[in-house]
Amino acid sequence: MDTTTQADPVTFGRHPDTYAHWRLSIDGDRATLVMAVQEDRPLRPGYRLKLNSYDLGVDLELADAVQRLRFSHPEVRCVVVTGALERVFCAGANINMLASSSHAFKVNFCKFTNETRLAIEDASRHSGQKYLAALNGVCAGGGYELALACDEIVLVDDGNSAVSLPEVPLLGVLPGTGGLTRLVDKRKVRRDLADMFCTVAEGVKGKRAVAWNLVDEVATKSRFAEAVDRRAKALAAGSPARASGGIELPALASTKSGDTTRWQHVTLSIDRDKRVATLTVKGPAADLPEDPAAIRKLGAAWWPIAAFRELDEALLTLRHNEEEIGLILLKTEGDVESALALDRVLAQSGSDWLVAETRAFIARTLRRLDLTARSLYALIEPGSCFAGTLFEIALAADRSYMLYDKDQPVTIAISAMNGGAYPMSHGLTRLAVRFCGDPGKVDALAGQPRVYDPTDAEEAGLVTVVADEIDYQDEVRVAIEERVSLSPDALTGMEASLRFPGHETGDSKIFARLSAWQNWIFQRPNAVGERGALTLYGKPERPAFDFRRT
Amino acid sequence: MDTTTQADPVTFGRHPDTYAHWRLSIDGDRATLVMAVQEDRPLRPGYRLKLNSYDLGVDLELADAVQRLRFSHPEVRCVVVTGALERVFCAGANINMLASSSHAFKVNFCKFTNETRLAIEDASRHSGQKYLAALNGVCAGGGYELALACDEIVLVDDGNSAVSLPEVPLLGVLPGTGGLTRLVDKRKVRRDLADMFCTVAEGVKGKRAVAWNLVDEVATKSRFAEAVDRRAKALAAGSPARASGGIELPALASTKSGDTTRWQHVTLSIDRDKRVATLTVKGPAADLPEDPAAIRKLGAAWWPIAAFRELDEALLTLRHNEEEIGLILLKTEGDVESALALDRVLAQSGSDWLVAETRAFIARTLRRLDLTARSLYALIEPGSCFAGTLFEIALAADRSYMLYDKDQPVTIAISAMNGGAYPMSHGLTRLAVRFCGDPGKVDALAGQPRVYDPTDAEEAGLVTVVADEIDYQDEVRVAIEERVSLSPDALTGMEASLRFPGHETGDSKIFARLSAWQNWIFQRPNAVGERGALTLYGKPERPAFDFRRT
């Protein structure tokens, strides 16, 4: 089954002018996002994107649109998502793509699409950009999961168009993009009705879809446009007016030299033999603007936007193009005081729309880091600037190593931005997670921003290991070698468990309960074996199951 | 890998007089539970239980002891768990047993041991029976997970004895019994220290074990007994005094005829061809005592204790001996009014220790039902008594079908016991889960106990499908046939997701995040392939990993 398509690396930059699969248009405070997947433009050769089915390439454009709407079109208060095909809104993730992908690719594909749907909900929650799914035809599997991520769903009532999650009955796998969780946790569909719904391949349509709360409204073909318009207006009206005049998000520039990719603020170096990557973020310069108007003028060139966009792309590169890299060494370079000065702006100007968007985007990028299934070590060395926002990177790491060298002093710093600006996907801050046994300490640390030398940092429990110049290199080397020798699967499960103490939310349940189950099922012979349901999908043979339940 | 040991069915009744692996003694308000595993008495042939390693047979005795202490020795306020071997407390779950078991057996073994550890915590929380792990030697893997389930942990400081979770570095799998979750969620071990701890096969001992909060105290050999005694006294002193004079829990009697097993109140019929089981609970008689003294006199013969002990055994039988049964039809037989009369006693005498223990035990059994990885349909038919406590069985089901037949009236009922007495493992009631979108409705239903006929039940949303006598049989038959035709793995993941809307707790995270990841890892070639870590454990070859991270 593990017939990895070794193809060109995935590239991540997208722009509406060159979307292959979506059409984005803006009209006043409303955006319309039309899914119009081109069958013959899959991300990798080997399958056709029939019936508005999607692959990673389609989802990269969607993620770009969701992000761009927040930065470039802050005036938008409602986004209508609909489809360009007759009778079909979206057939879901492309099955042939899934069946021909490696397990690692499948899992990373699902993780990215999950993050995109969470980004839609984040836009609704934090930026008042409400999403309306206007389902103009059949909406199956991942198509319905996309609809579930929207605030409201209108389904055409044409006697044929249904919403469905046919994964269990047809493919022997789970809906992979939060569908089960959102059904019962977000839309509060009664669990027994959800059970019926998820086992009926043809789905549910018409009045029953409304009665079960699978959709908010059904409308006949002749009234569909009116219903969508009415709901879009109401959603926009319920959302506070925002700024106009967004900023452009230009393509990110990077250069590759050997196994090192350099963006402006971020460098990614791959050591394939060791299966280790080094990811270095250069901190902000000293003379950044403090005034929101000047920041808007800088736009996407403003350090936090530029640096975290690059970090985001570097993380996606590692996930999708460097599957064998097991350990990421996280480094920073720069000036602690400049990083703290930038954090004061982020903290004080949080009511400015662009600063608020920047904070929310940093939070999303840090969550992408938390959810990256690679071991993470932060190396806190001379010349580094793990301060405030950038210290979140160290807090996200599985471990941190800090050099104590009296000739080359190293410091870290806590700022007001560590106090709550960047929640993890289960809603807790990384500081609160770190000291979950001592909430008073969290408040004390976050409430008293300051700089820590290695001795203070160790005493405060802010770093894992402090070692002097005699031991540091050896200690880090051994820790790296040990880590990459361990079972990558066991590490994934261990890290996913240890990184998220505390309660769960709908968001975190998707990656925990749901995705973990899905990963399991994706591996099982009942799905991917010679006679598994996924393998035989579309073929005349019936799957043969090992019926032992677990 | 799937070399299922087809052996005799597992039997579940245990008694301290015939324990093979534990010694239970009571002294005043203290019980001592000594792990003394007999190497040559594994549950199934093929492995030796060296170094106090355990298998399902060992854990069945432990579960019996935990249960019996609550019913038969209510005076006990502290339970000291220690080991009989020199230098080793417990080596964890037996690796050869795991390596030679089917995936289904492994998963069900871990689920049962998880439930046993949760039962320890339940005894501490609800009955004030505090557990002290007195680790008299090396404590590895599942041994340390058992200690983590205790309220406090004392470790001998002999220069050698460490606590450890060596699963990741040695076996390429996860600690399977809640270890990762309890480390960070219960003991609040800092997540980076937990990361270090879980990757160091030899574990952590002495002062560092205390500093990291892996144990509460270390004591030299000469002071170990004193430290254990001191802590046991303090734990007992901190727990309110309870009743003396418990009740005996006699062995359950059942008879088997063909594929039908009959206990006194419970009948289990297996249809192996259809992969369907029918589980019928006979409700209480009309003339049960209401007075706690009379109830104590009845003891384990009191209907709720007897019936739920039998139901518990039937569920374990299905899980461990009938792996291929995919669907359980849940039925009741009896009188609705009698069931409601019994519920009034359960509700009104909740302060009596035995009634309280009974309620807590019913709650545990219902949680075992929630966590049973089989599809559950409740069939509400003439002569049934799904009322109050027994209606929880229908609420636990994935679906319920109710017959409407004016000649044979069928009713269900809500009682005060549906209001909060039987929380699921994530702390919510089944009624609250069912109507999570409408909390007001939950309060209204639970606050106004009443009987519902099919029309009322359907309108209130208390059943999934109501069908008249013309359609009922066909509808149920088709639903059964469809269900058992689906992928058992996909159903397991789907049911685990849909059954637990709402927040998660430490308990539920163990079965959701942790167990789901573990199941995945247990399937992966990196663990169980020809050159997987679990396969090669104890052999000279090094495992070979596919290092792609997911």
GROMACS .gro file of C-alpha atoms in nm, chain A residues 64-274:
model
  211
   64ASP     CA    1  -0.467   3.088   0.096
   65ALA     CA    2  -0.809   3.241   0.034
   66VAL     CA    3  -0.910   3.212   0.401
   67GLN     CA    4  -0.585   3.375   0.511
   68ARG     CA    5  -0.590   3.643   0.243
   69LEU     CA    6  -0.947   3.745   0.323
   70ARG     CA    7  -0.834   3.839   0.672
   71PHE     CA    8  -0.527   4.038   0.573
   72SER     CA    9  -0.624   4.177   0.235
   73HIS     CA   10  -1.000   4.217   0.269
   74PRO     CA   11  -1.075   4.306   0.630
   75GLU     CA   12  -1.398   4.471   0.516
   76VAL     CA   13  -1.545   4.130   0.437
   77ARG     CA   14  -1.797   4.013   0.696
   78CYS     CA   15  -1.944   3.715   0.519
   79VAL     CA   16  -1.787   3.457   0.291
   80VAL     CA   17  -2.020   3.248   0.078
   81VAL     CA   18  -1.869   2.912  -0.019
   82THR     CA   19  -2.039   2.748  -0.313
   83GLY     CA   20  -1.967   2.530  -0.614
   84ALA     CA   21  -1.944   2.584  -0.988
   85LEU     CA   22  -2.074   2.244  -1.098
   86GLU     CA   23  -2.430   2.152  -1.174
   87ARG     CA   24  -2.591   1.916  -0.920
   88VAL     CA   25  -2.270   1.856  -0.722
   89PHE     CA   26  -2.119   2.089  -0.465
   90CYS     CA   27  -1.822   1.872  -0.369
   91ALA     CA   28  -1.755   1.498  -0.369
   92GLY     CA   29  -1.499   1.518  -0.089
   93ALA     CA   30  -1.134   1.424  -0.079
   94ASN     CA   31  -1.026   1.237  -0.389
   95ILE     CA   32  -1.032   0.866  -0.318
   96ASN     CA   33  -0.782   0.765  -0.581
   97MET     CA   34  -0.540   1.022  -0.444
   98LEU     CA   35  -0.584   0.876  -0.094
   99ALA     CA   36  -0.555   0.518  -0.210
  100SER     CA   37  -0.233   0.589  -0.399
  101SER     CA   38  -0.065   0.793  -0.123
  102SER     CA   39   0.167   0.677   0.150
  103HIS     CA   40   0.035   0.662   0.503
  104ALA     CA   41   0.250   0.961   0.599
  105PHE     CA   42   0.114   1.164   0.309
  106LYS     CA   43  -0.247   1.074   0.395
  107VAL     CA   44  -0.200   1.174   0.757
  108ASN     CA   45  -0.032   1.502   0.668
  109PHE     CA   46  -0.293   1.577   0.405
  110CYS     CA   47  -0.569   1.530   0.662
  111LYS     CA   48  -0.382   1.740   0.916
  112PHE     CA   49  -0.350   2.028   0.672
  113THR     CA   50  -0.714   2.015   0.565
  114ASN     CA   51  -0.811   2.008   0.933
  115GLU     CA   52  -0.600   2.315   0.997
  116THR     CA   53  -0.765   2.491   0.704
  117ARG     CA   54  -1.113   2.421   0.840
  118LEU     CA   55  -1.005   2.540   1.183
  119ALA     CA   56  -0.871   2.854   1.014
  120ILE     CA   57  -1.222   2.913   0.877
  121GLU     CA   58  -1.365   2.887   1.228
  122ASP     CA   59  -1.086   3.108   1.359
  123ALA     CA   60  -1.175   3.374   1.102
  124SER     CA   61  -1.536   3.361   1.213
  125ARG     CA   62  -1.454   3.370   1.584
  126HIS     CA   63  -1.177   3.627   1.588
  127SER     CA   64  -1.230   3.842   1.281
  128GLY     CA   65  -1.605   3.828   1.240
  129GLN     CA   66  -1.569   3.686   0.889
  130LYS     CA   67  -1.868   3.454   0.891
  131TYR     CA   68  -1.881   3.162   0.651
  132LEU     CA   69  -2.193   3.043   0.477
  133ALA     CA   70  -2.189   2.712   0.295
  134ALA     CA   71  -2.420   2.744  -0.004
  135LEU     CA   72  -2.451   2.381  -0.110
  136ASN     CA   73  -2.581   2.393  -0.465
  137GLY     CA   74  -2.571   2.018  -0.510
  138VAL     CA   75  -2.460   1.686  -0.363
  139CYS     CA   76  -2.221   1.740  -0.076
  140ALA     CA   77  -2.034   1.428   0.032
  141GLY     CA   78  -1.759   1.341   0.276
  142GLY     CA   79  -1.495   1.609   0.294
  143GLY     CA   80  -1.732   1.840   0.110
  144TYR     CA   81  -1.976   1.820   0.397
  145GLU     CA   82  -1.691   1.853   0.646
  146LEU     CA   83  -1.603   2.181   0.477
  147ALA     CA   84  -1.965   2.288   0.516
  148LEU     CA   85  -1.956   2.187   0.883
  149ALA     CA   86  -1.665   2.426   0.935
  150CYS     CA   87  -1.887   2.712   0.814
  151ASP     CA   88  -2.117   2.905   1.045
  152GLU     CA   89  -2.430   2.817   0.853
  153ILE     CA   90  -2.529   2.571   0.581
  154VAL     CA   91  -2.796   2.609   0.314
  155LEU     CA   92  -2.868   2.306   0.097
  156VAL     CA   93  -3.051   2.309  -0.231
  157ASP     CA   94  -3.373   2.108  -0.219
  158ASP     CA   95  -3.392   1.952  -0.566
  159GLY     CA   96  -3.504   1.603  -0.474
  160ASN     CA   97  -3.151   1.473  -0.519
  161SER     CA   98  -2.893   1.685  -0.335
  162ALA     CA   99  -2.804   1.539   0.003
  163VAL     CA  100  -2.533   1.594   0.257
  164SER     CA  101  -2.349   1.278   0.353
  165LEU     CA  102  -2.052   1.128   0.531
  166PRO     CA  103  -2.022   0.801   0.337
  167GLU     CA  104  -1.670   0.715   0.459
  168VAL     CA  105  -1.774   0.444   0.703
  169PRO     CA  106  -2.016   0.256   0.477
  170LEU     CA  107  -1.832   0.304   0.149
  171LEU     CA  108  -1.464   0.322   0.234
  172GLY     CA  109  -1.422   0.163   0.574
  173VAL     CA  110  -1.244   0.470   0.710
  174LEU     CA  111  -1.354   0.772   0.912
  175PRO     CA  112  -1.442   1.114   0.783
  176GLY     CA  113  -1.096   1.262   0.821
  177THR     CA  114  -1.155   1.630   0.858
  178GLY     CA  115  -1.339   1.679   1.182
  179GLY     CA  116  -1.677   1.565   1.057
  180LEU     CA  117  -1.770   1.334   1.341
  181THR     CA  118  -1.659   1.581   1.606
  182ARG     CA  119  -1.833   1.878   1.446
  183LEU     CA  120  -2.155   1.683   1.395
  184VAL     CA  121  -2.205   1.619   1.764
  185ASP     CA  122  -1.989   1.886   1.927
  186LYS     CA  123  -2.053   2.187   1.704
  187ARG     CA  124  -2.390   2.128   1.545
  188LYS     CA  125  -2.509   1.922   1.843
  189VAL     CA  126  -2.669   1.663   1.621
  190ARG     CA  127  -2.821   1.403   1.852
  191ARG     CA  128  -2.569   1.123   1.874
  192ASP     CA  129  -2.807   0.847   1.763
  193LEU     CA  130  -2.914   1.051   1.461
  194ALA     CA  131  -2.547   1.116   1.387
  195ASP     CA  132  -2.494   0.741   1.404
  196MET     CA  133  -2.772   0.684   1.150
  197PHE     CA  134  -2.641   0.962   0.928
  198CYS     CA  135  -2.283   0.833   0.924
  199THR     CA  136  -2.381   0.484   0.819
  200VAL     CA  137  -2.613   0.580   0.532
  201ALA     CA  138  -2.400   0.621   0.222
  202GLU     CA  139  -2.658   0.825   0.033
  203GLY     CA  140  -2.685   1.079   0.314
  204VAL     CA  141  -2.981   1.288   0.421
  205LYS     CA  142  -3.162   1.558   0.225
  206GLY     CA  143  -3.454   1.794   0.240
  207LYS     CA  144  -3.658   1.849   0.554
  208ARG     CA  145  -3.493   1.565   0.743
  209ALA     CA  146  -3.155   1.732   0.697
  210VAL     CA  147  -3.299   2.040   0.866
  211ALA     CA  148  -3.478   1.841   1.136
  212TRP     CA  149  -3.156   1.664   1.231
  213ASN     CA  150  -2.969   1.997   1.221
  214LEU     CA  151  -2.735   1.871   0.950
  215VAL     CA  152  -2.807   2.193   0.762
  216ASP     CA  153  -2.974   2.518   0.865
  217GLU     CA  154  -3.209   2.551   0.572
  218VAL     CA  155  -3.309   2.386   0.249
  219ALA     CA  156  -3.430   2.590  -0.045
  220THR     CA  157  -3.568   2.488  -0.382
  221LYS     CA  158  -3.358   2.567  -0.685
  222SER     CA  159  -3.566   2.871  -0.767
  223ARG     CA  160  -3.534   3.009  -0.414
  224PHE     CA  161  -3.179   2.899  -0.343
  225ALA     CA  162  -3.009   3.224  -0.448
  226GLU     CA  163  -3.252   3.426  -0.240
  227ALA     CA  164  -3.198   3.208   0.067
  228VAL     CA  165  -2.822   3.234   0.034
  229ASP     CA  166  -2.841   3.608  -0.011
  230ARG     CA  167  -3.072   3.653   0.287
  231ARG     CA  168  -2.851   3.447   0.516
  232ALA     CA  169  -2.533   3.611   0.393
  233LYS     CA  170  -2.680   3.952   0.464
  234ALA     CA  171  -2.791   3.844   0.810
  235LEU     CA  172  -2.452   3.697   0.890
  236ALA     CA  173  -2.279   4.015   0.775
  237ALA     CA  174  -2.522   4.229   0.970
  238GLY     CA  175  -2.450   4.030   1.285
  239SER     CA  176  -2.079   4.088   1.254
  240PRO     CA  177  -1.925   4.422   1.356
  241ALA     CA  178  -1.802   4.648   1.077
  242ARG     CA  179  -1.429   4.635   1.035
  243ALA     CA  180  -1.152   4.831   0.872
  244SER     CA  181  -1.125   4.871   0.500
  245GLY     CA  182  -0.805   4.873   0.303
  246GLY     CA  183  -0.620   4.556   0.372
  247ILE     CA  184  -0.263   4.473   0.296
  248GLU     CA  185  -0.126   4.263   0.014
  249LEU     CA  186   0.039   3.931   0.094
  250PRO     CA  187   0.308   3.901  -0.172
  251ALA     CA  188   0.465   3.570  -0.263
  252LEU     CA  189   0.739   3.463  -0.022
  253ALA     CA  190   1.085   3.458  -0.170
  254SER     CA  191   1.335   3.191  -0.079
  255THR     CA  192   1.656   3.057  -0.221
  256LYS     CA  193   1.776   2.702  -0.199
  257SER     CA  194   2.139   2.609  -0.176
  258GLY     CA  195   2.208   2.241  -0.128
  259ASP     CA  196   1.986   2.131   0.158
  260THR     CA  197   1.944   2.480   0.298
  261THR     CA  198   1.646   2.702   0.216
  262ARG     CA  199   1.671   3.068   0.308
  263TRP     CA  200   1.380   3.305   0.335
  264GLN     CA  201   1.436   3.658   0.458
  265HIS     CA  202   1.396   3.581   0.829
  266VAL     CA  203   1.390   3.204   0.839
  267THR     CA  204   1.647   2.944   0.743
  268LEU     CA  205   1.581   2.573   0.712
  269SER     CA  206   1.878   2.335   0.694
  270ILE     CA  207   1.824   1.967   0.639
  271ASP     CA  208   2.067   1.697   0.740
  272ARG     CA  209   1.916   1.397   0.568
  273ASP     CA  210   2.173   1.148   0.692
  274LYS     CA  211   2.101   1.239   1.051
   0.00000   0.00000   0.00000
